[in-house]
Coordinates of C-alpha atoms in Angstrom, one line a residue:
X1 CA 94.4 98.3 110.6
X2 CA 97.3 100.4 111.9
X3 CA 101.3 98.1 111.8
X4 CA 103.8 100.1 114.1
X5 CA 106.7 100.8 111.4
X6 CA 109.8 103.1 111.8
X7 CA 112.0 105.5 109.4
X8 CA 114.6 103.1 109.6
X9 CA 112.8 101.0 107.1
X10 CA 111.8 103.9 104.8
X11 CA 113.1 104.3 101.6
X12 CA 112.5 108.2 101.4
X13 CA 114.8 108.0 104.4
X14 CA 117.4 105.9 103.9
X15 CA 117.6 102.2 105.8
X16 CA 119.5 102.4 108.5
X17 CA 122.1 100.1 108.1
X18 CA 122.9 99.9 112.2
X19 CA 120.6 97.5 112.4
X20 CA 119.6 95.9 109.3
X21 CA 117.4 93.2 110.3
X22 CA 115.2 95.5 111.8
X23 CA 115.5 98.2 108.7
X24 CA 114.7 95.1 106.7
X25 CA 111.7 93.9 108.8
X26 CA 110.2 97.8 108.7
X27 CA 110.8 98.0 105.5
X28 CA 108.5 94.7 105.0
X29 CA 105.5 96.4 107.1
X30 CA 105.7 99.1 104.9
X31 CA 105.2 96.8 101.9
X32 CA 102.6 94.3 103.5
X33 CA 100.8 98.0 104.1
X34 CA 100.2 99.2 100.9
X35 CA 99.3 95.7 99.8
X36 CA 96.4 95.2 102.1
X37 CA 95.4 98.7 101.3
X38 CA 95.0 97.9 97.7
X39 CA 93.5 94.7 98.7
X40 CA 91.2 96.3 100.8
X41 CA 90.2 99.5 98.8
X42 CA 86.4 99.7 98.7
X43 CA 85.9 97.9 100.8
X44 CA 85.6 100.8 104.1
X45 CA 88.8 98.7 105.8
X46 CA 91.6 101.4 106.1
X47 CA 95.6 100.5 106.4
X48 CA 98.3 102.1 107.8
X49 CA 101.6 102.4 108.9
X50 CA 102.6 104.7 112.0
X51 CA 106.0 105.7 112.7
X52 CA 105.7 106.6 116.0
X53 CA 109.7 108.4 116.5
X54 CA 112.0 107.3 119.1
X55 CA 110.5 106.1 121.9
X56 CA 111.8 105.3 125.1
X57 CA 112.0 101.2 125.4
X58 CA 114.2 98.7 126.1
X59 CA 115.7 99.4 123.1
X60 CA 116.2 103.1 123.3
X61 CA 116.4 104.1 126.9
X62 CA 117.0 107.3 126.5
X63 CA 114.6 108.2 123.9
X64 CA 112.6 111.6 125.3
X65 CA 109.1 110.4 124.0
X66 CA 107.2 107.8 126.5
X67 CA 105.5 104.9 125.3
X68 CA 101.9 106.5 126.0
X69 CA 102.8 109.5 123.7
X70 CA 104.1 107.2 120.9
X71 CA 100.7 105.2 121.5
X72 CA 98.9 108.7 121.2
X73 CA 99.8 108.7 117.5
X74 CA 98.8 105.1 117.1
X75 CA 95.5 105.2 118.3
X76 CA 94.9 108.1 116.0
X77 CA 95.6 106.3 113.1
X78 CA 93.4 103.3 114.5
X79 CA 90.3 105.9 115.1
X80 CA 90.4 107.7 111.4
X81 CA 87.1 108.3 110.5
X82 CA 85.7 106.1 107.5
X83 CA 86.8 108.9 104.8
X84 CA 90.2 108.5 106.1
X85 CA 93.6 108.3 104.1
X86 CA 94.1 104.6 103.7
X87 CA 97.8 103.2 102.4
X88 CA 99.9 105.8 104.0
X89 CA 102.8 105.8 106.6
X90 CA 102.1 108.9 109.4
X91 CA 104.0 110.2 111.9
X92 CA 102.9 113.2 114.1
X93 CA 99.8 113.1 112.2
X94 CA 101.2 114.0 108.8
X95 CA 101.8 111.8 105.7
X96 CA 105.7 110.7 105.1
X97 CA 107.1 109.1 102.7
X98 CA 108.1 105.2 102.2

């Protein structure tokens, strides 16, 4: 299971208070991740968050990463083989913090 989060709701980071309700709501994802991931441990059901940096939407137009390279890094998350980390929040690939 892979939820689309953002550093604006990360803790390590700082919330971003330009927009609260959406630092709020990421921040959420990022809790309802490591819950499921402790609910799920054992159980071969991996969960995790993807940050996948600005991307260029509606919301950012001029963000330089497209959609399909943001969706690059969250379909490598979804494919992690069965041994994968499971209760983490990635971006690029790497482990970041909450």
């Amino acid at each position: 299971m892979v939820f689309v989060s953002s550093g604006t709701g990360s803790f390590s980071a700082g919330l971003w208070t330009g927009a609260p309700a959406y630092s709020v709501s990421k921040a959420a994802i990022n809790g309802l991740t490591t819950m499921l991931a402790t609910c799920t441990k054992g159980t071969g059901v991996l969960v995790n968050a993807v940050n996948p940096g600005q991307t260029r939407t509606r919301m950012m137009p001029r963000a330089e990463r497209t959609p399909e390279q943001a969706a690059a890094g969250i379909a490598d998350a979804a494919t992690l083989p069965d041994d994968g980390p499971s209760g983490v929040f990635l971006s690029g690939g790497r482990e970041i913090g909450w």
